Amino acid sequence: VQLQASGGGLVQAGGSLRLSCAASGRTFSSYTMGWFRQAPGKEREFVAAISWSGGRTYYADSVKGRFIISRDNAKNTVYLQMNSLRSEDTAVYYCAANQKDLRSLEYDYWGQGTQVTVSS
């Protein structure tokens, strides 16, 4: 599966942004989808994941209550709605796919990143 992330940009602290990740292939609905991010000088970290059906989600503590992951299998797209953004959310955001358990951090397919910058 090939992944294409978009929707990044510059936003003020407290604002919102929605990222999208479009996937190619007819088997999108069989994949667990995840979002990760990497800030300058830091390791890549997990943000959120959603099961193949969309019925289960999993979030990093740092974004719980602020970010919402969702998917539209008819459009082969996964979304990350980011609210109440903080300066520490500034990073390059990546979408990823696997066919493992929702809480697995091992992803097989990765999209290119999209930059999110939160100004304080």
JSON list of C-alpha atoms in Angstrom, two decimals:
[
{"chain": "A", "resi": 1, "resn": "VAL", "atom": "CA", "xyz": [0.00, 0.00, 0.00]},
{"chain": "A", "resi": 2, "resn": "GLN", "atom": "CA", "xyz": [1.24, 3.50, -0.81]},
{"chain": "A", "resi": 3, "resn": "LEU", "atom": "CA", "xyz": [0.46, 6.40, 1.50]},
{"chain": "A", "resi": 4, "resn": "GLN", "atom": "CA", "xyz": [0.31, 10.14, 0.86]},
{"chain": "A", "resi": 5, "resn": "ALA", "atom": "CA", "xyz": [-0.04, 12.50, 3.82]},
{"chain": "A", "resi": 6, "resn": "SER", "atom": "CA", "xyz": [-1.24, 16.08, 3.51]},
{"chain": "A", "resi": 7, "resn": "GLY", "atom": "CA", "xyz": [-2.79, 18.91, 5.46]},
{"chain": "A", "resi": 8, "resn": "GLY", "atom": "CA", "xyz": [0.14, 20.21, 7.44]},
{"chain": "A", "resi": 9, "resn": "GLY", "atom": "CA", "xyz": [0.83, 23.87, 7.89]},
{"chain": "A", "resi": 10, "resn": "LEU", "atom": "CA", "xyz": [1.39, 26.73, 10.29]},
{"chain": "A", "resi": 11, "resn": "VAL", "atom": "CA", "xyz": [-1.17, 27.30, 13.03]},
{"chain": "A", "resi": 12, "resn": "GLN", "atom": "CA", "xyz": [-1.30, 29.34, 16.21]},
{"chain": "A", "resi": 13, "resn": "ALA", "atom": "CA", "xyz": [-1.30, 27.68, 19.59]},
{"chain": "A", "resi": 14, "resn": "GLY", "atom": "CA", "xyz": [-4.82, 26.69, 20.56]},
{"chain": "A", "resi": 15, "resn": "GLY", "atom": "CA", "xyz": [-5.82, 26.26, 16.95]},
{"chain": "A", "resi": 16, "resn": "SER", "atom": "CA", "xyz": [-6.82, 23.20, 14.97]},
{"chain": "A", "resi": 17, "resn": "LEU", "atom": "CA", "xyz": [-5.59, 21.36, 11.92]},
{"chain": "A", "resi": 18, "resn": "ARG", "atom": "CA", "xyz": [-6.71, 18.22, 10.12]},
{"chain": "A", "resi": 19, "resn": "LEU", "atom": "CA", "xyz": [-4.26, 15.89, 8.47]},
{"chain": "A", "resi": 20, "resn": "SER", "atom": "CA", "xyz": [-5.24, 13.42, 5.77]},
{"chain": "A", "resi": 21, "resn": "CYS", "atom": "CA", "xyz": [-3.53, 10.31, 4.50]},
{"chain": "A", "resi": 22, "resn": "ALA", "atom": "CA", "xyz": [-4.69, 8.85, 1.21]},
{"chain": "A", "resi": 23, "resn": "ALA", "atom": "CA", "xyz": [-3.85, 5.23, 0.50]},
{"chain": "A", "resi": 24, "resn": "SER", "atom": "CA", "xyz": [-3.63, 3.39, -2.76]},
{"chain": "A", "resi": 25, "resn": "GLY", "atom": "CA", "xyz": [-4.73, -0.18, -3.24]},
{"chain": "A", "resi": 26, "resn": "ARG", "atom": "CA", "xyz": [-7.94, -2.09, -2.84]},
{"chain": "A", "resi": 27, "resn": "THR", "atom": "CA", "xyz": [-7.10, -3.59, 0.54]},
{"chain": "A", "resi": 28, "resn": "PHE", "atom": "CA", "xyz": [-6.98, -0.38, 2.57]},
{"chain": "A", "resi": 29, "resn": "SER", "atom": "CA", "xyz": [-9.80, -1.57, 4.79]},
{"chain": "A", "resi": 30, "resn": "SER", "atom": "CA", "xyz": [-7.71, -4.51, 5.96]},
{"chain": "A", "resi": 31, "resn": "TYR", "atom": "CA", "xyz": [-4.99, -2.30, 7.47]},
{"chain": "A", "resi": 32, "resn": "THR", "atom": "CA", "xyz": [-4.54, -0.80, 10.87]},
{"chain": "A", "resi": 33, "resn": "MET", "atom": "CA", "xyz": [-3.57, 2.81, 10.30]},
{"chain": "A", "resi": 34, "resn": "GLY", "atom": "CA", "xyz": [-1.39, 4.96, 12.49]},
{"chain": "A", "resi": 35, "resn": "TRP", "atom": "CA", "xyz": [0.04, 8.44, 12.83]},
{"chain": "A", "resi": 36, "resn": "PHE", "atom": "CA", "xyz": [3.52, 9.18, 14.11]},
{"chain": "A", "resi": 37, "resn": "ARG", "atom": "CA", "xyz": [5.50, 12.38, 14.46]},
{"chain": "A", "resi": 38, "resn": "GLN", "atom": "CA", "xyz": [9.10, 13.46, 14.69]},
{"chain": "A", "resi": 39, "resn": "ALA", "atom": "CA", "xyz": [10.23, 16.76, 16.12]},
{"chain": "A", "resi": 40, "resn": "PRO", "atom": "CA", "xyz": [13.66, 18.22, 15.34]},
{"chain": "A", "resi": 41, "resn": "GLY", "atom": "CA", "xyz": [16.36, 16.45, 17.30]},
{"chain": "A", "resi": 42, "resn": "LYS", "atom": "CA", "xyz": [13.94, 13.89, 18.70]},
{"chain": "A", "resi": 43, "resn": "GLU", "atom": "CA", "xyz": [13.03, 10.32, 17.89]},
{"chain": "A", "resi": 44, "resn": "ARG", "atom": "CA", "xyz": [9.88, 9.49, 16.01]},
{"chain": "A", "resi": 45, "resn": "GLU", "atom": "CA", "xyz": [6.98, 8.88, 18.37]},
{"chain": "A", "resi": 46, "resn": "PHE", "atom": "CA", "xyz": [3.59, 7.26, 18.15]},
{"chain": "A", "resi": 47, "resn": "VAL", "atom": "CA", "xyz": [0.56, 9.55, 18.06]},
{"chain": "A", "resi": 48, "resn": "ALA", "atom": "CA", "xyz": [-2.57, 7.53, 17.30]},
{"chain": "A", "resi": 49, "resn": "ALA", "atom": "CA", "xyz": [-3.86, 4.38, 15.62]},
{"chain": "A", "resi": 50, "resn": "ILE", "atom": "CA", "xyz": [-7.18, 3.10, 14.34]},
{"chain": "A", "resi": 51, "resn": "SER", "atom": "CA", "xyz": [-8.33, -0.43, 13.63]},
{"chain": "A", "resi": 52, "resn": "TRP", "atom": "CA", "xyz": [-9.27, -1.62, 10.17]},
{"chain": "A", "resi": 53, "resn": "SER", "atom": "CA", "xyz": [-12.97, -1.09, 10.82]},
{"chain": "A", "resi": 54, "resn": "GLY", "atom": "CA", "xyz": [-12.54, 2.19, 12.64]},
{"chain": "A", "resi": 55, "resn": "GLY", "atom": "CA", "xyz": [-14.20, 0.74, 15.68]},
{"chain": "A", "resi": 56, "resn": "ARG", "atom": "CA", "xyz": [-11.17, 0.94, 17.94]},
{"chain": "A", "resi": 57, "resn": "THR", "atom": "CA", "xyz": [-8.67, 3.71, 18.47]},
{"chain": "A", "resi": 58, "resn": "TYR", "atom": "CA", "xyz": [-5.51, 4.12, 20.51]},
{"chain": "A", "resi": 59, "resn": "TYR", "atom": "CA", "xyz": [-3.75, 7.37, 21.48]},
{"chain": "A", "resi": 60, "resn": "ALA", "atom": "CA", "xyz": [-0.53, 8.50, 23.01]},
{"chain": "A", "resi": 61, "resn": "ASP", "atom": "CA", "xyz": [-1.11, 10.12, 26.38]},
{"chain": "A", "resi": 62, "resn": "SER", "atom": "CA", "xyz": [0.31, 13.39, 25.10]},
{"chain": "A", "resi": 63, "resn": "VAL", "atom": "CA", "xyz": [-2.53, 13.84, 22.59]},
{"chain": "A", "resi": 64, "resn": "LYS", "atom": "CA", "xyz": [-5.42, 12.05, 24.28]},
{"chain": "A", "resi": 65, "resn": "GLY", "atom": "CA", "xyz": [-8.45, 14.32, 24.49]},
{"chain": "A", "resi": 66, "resn": "ARG", "atom": "CA", "xyz": [-7.05, 16.72, 21.88]},
{"chain": "A", "resi": 67, "resn": "PHE", "atom": "CA", "xyz": [-6.52, 14.62, 18.75]},
{"chain": "A", "resi": 68, "resn": "ILE", "atom": "CA", "xyz": [-9.03, 12.38, 16.99]},
{"chain": "A", "resi": 69, "resn": "ILE", "atom": "CA", "xyz": [-8.12, 9.70, 14.47]},
{"chain": "A", "resi": 70, "resn": "SER", "atom": "CA", "xyz": [-10.75, 8.51, 12.02]},
{"chain": "A", "resi": 71, "resn": "ARG", "atom": "CA", "xyz": [-10.96, 6.76, 8.68]},
{"chain": "A", "resi": 72, "resn": "ASP", "atom": "CA", "xyz": [-13.19, 6.51, 5.64]},
{"chain": "A", "resi": 73, "resn": "ASN", "atom": "CA", "xyz": [-12.64, 3.16, 3.99]},
{"chain": "A", "resi": 74, "resn": "ALA", "atom": "CA", "xyz": [-14.76, 4.14, 1.01]},
{"chain": "A", "resi": 75, "resn": "LYS", "atom": "CA", "xyz": [-12.27, 6.94, 0.32]},
{"chain": "A", "resi": 76, "resn": "ASN", "atom": "CA", "xyz": [-9.15, 5.00, 1.34]},
{"chain": "A", "resi": 77, "resn": "THR", "atom": "CA", "xyz": [-8.29, 7.83, 3.69]},
{"chain": "A", "resi": 78, "resn": "VAL", "atom": "CA", "xyz": [-7.35, 8.20, 7.33]},
{"chain": "A", "resi": 79, "resn": "TYR", "atom": "CA", "xyz": [-7.57, 11.52, 9.17]},
{"chain": "A", "resi": 80, "resn": "LEU", "atom": "CA", "xyz": [-6.02, 13.11, 12.21]},
{"chain": "A", "resi": 81, "resn": "GLN", "atom": "CA", "xyz": [-8.03, 15.98, 13.66]},
{"chain": "A", "resi": 82, "resn": "MET", "atom": "CA", "xyz": [-5.74, 18.00, 15.90]},
{"chain": "A", "resi": 83, "resn": "ASN", "atom": "CA", "xyz": [-7.31, 20.44, 18.34]},
{"chain": "A", "resi": 84, "resn": "SER", "atom": "CA", "xyz": [-5.94, 22.67, 21.08]},
{"chain": "A", "resi": 85, "resn": "LEU", "atom": "CA", "xyz": [-2.55, 22.56, 19.44]},
{"chain": "A", "resi": 86, "resn": "ARG", "atom": "CA", "xyz": [0.53, 23.36, 21.46]},
{"chain": "A", "resi": 87, "resn": "SER", "atom": "CA", "xyz": [4.03, 24.37, 20.47]},
{"chain": "A", "resi": 88, "resn": "GLU", "atom": "CA", "xyz": [5.25, 20.92, 21.48]},
{"chain": "A", "resi": 89, "resn": "ASP", "atom": "CA", "xyz": [3.05, 19.40, 18.77]},
{"chain": "A", "resi": 90, "resn": "THR", "atom": "CA", "xyz": [5.36, 20.92, 16.17]},
{"chain": "A", "resi": 91, "resn": "ALA", "atom": "CA", "xyz": [6.80, 18.05, 14.14]},
{"chain": "A", "resi": 92, "resn": "VAL", "atom": "CA", "xyz": [6.73, 16.22, 10.86]},
{"chain": "A", "resi": 93, "resn": "TYR", "atom": "CA", "xyz": [3.73, 13.92, 10.92]},
{"chain": "A", "resi": 94, "resn": "TYR", "atom": "CA", "xyz": [3.73, 10.55, 9.17]},
{"chain": "A", "resi": 95, "resn": "CYS", "atom": "CA", "xyz": [0.97, 8.10, 8.45]},
{"chain": "A", "resi": 96, "resn": "ALA", "atom": "CA", "xyz": [1.66, 4.39, 8.43]},
{"chain": "A", "resi": 97, "resn": "ALA", "atom": "CA", "xyz": [-0.07, 1.07, 7.87]},
{"chain": "A", "resi": 98, "resn": "ASN", "atom": "CA", "xyz": [0.24, -2.47, 9.13]},
{"chain": "A", "resi": 99, "resn": "GLN", "atom": "CA", "xyz": [-1.82, -5.61, 9.53]},
{"chain": "A", "resi": 100, "resn": "LYS", "atom": "CA", "xyz": [-0.96, -6.14, 13.18]},
{"chain": "A", "resi": 101, "resn": "ASP", "atom": "CA", "xyz": [-2.70, -5.53, 16.46]},
{"chain": "A", "resi": 102, "resn": "LEU", "atom": "CA", "xyz": [-3.89, -2.00, 17.13]},
{"chain": "A", "resi": 103, "resn": "ARG", "atom": "CA", "xyz": [-1.28, -1.46, 19.87]},
{"chain": "A", "resi": 104, "resn": "SER", "atom": "CA", "xyz": [1.65, -2.74, 17.82]},
{"chain": "A", "resi": 105, "resn": "LEU", "atom": "CA", "xyz": [4.19, -0.03, 17.03]},
{"chain": "A", "resi": 106, "resn": "GLU", "atom": "CA", "xyz": [5.68, -2.00, 14.16]},
{"chain": "A", "resi": 107, "resn": "TYR", "atom": "CA", "xyz": [4.47, -0.55, 10.89]},
{"chain": "A", "resi": 108, "resn": "ASP", "atom": "CA", "xyz": [5.29, -1.88, 7.45]},
{"chain": "A", "resi": 109, "resn": "TYR", "atom": "CA", "xyz": [4.28, 0.98, 5.17]},
{"chain": "A", "resi": 110, "resn": "TRP", "atom": "CA", "xyz": [5.01, 4.66, 5.58]},
{"chain": "A", "resi": 111, "resn": "GLY", "atom": "CA", "xyz": [3.96, 7.82, 3.84]},
{"chain": "A", "resi": 112, "resn": "GLN", "atom": "CA", "xyz": [6.07, 10.91, 3.37]},
{"chain": "A", "resi": 113, "resn": "GLY", "atom": "CA", "xyz": [5.77, 13.40, 6.18]},
{"chain": "A", "resi": 114, "resn": "THR", "atom": "CA", "xyz": [3.76, 16.57, 6.40]},
{"chain": "A", "resi": 115, "resn": "GLN", "atom": "CA", "xyz": [5.07, 19.46, 8.49]},
{"chain": "A", "resi": 116, "resn": "VAL", "atom": "CA", "xyz": [2.98, 20.88, 11.31]},
{"chain": "A", "resi": 117, "resn": "THR", "atom": "CA", "xyz": [4.24, 24.03, 12.97]},
{"chain": "A", "resi": 118, "resn": "VAL", "atom": "CA", "xyz": [2.48, 25.52, 15.98]},
{"chain": "A", "resi": 119, "resn": "SER", "atom": "CA", "xyz": [3.43, 29.09, 16.83]},
{"chain": "A", "resi": 120, "resn": "SER", "atom": "CA", "xyz": [3.11, 30.30, 20.40]}
]
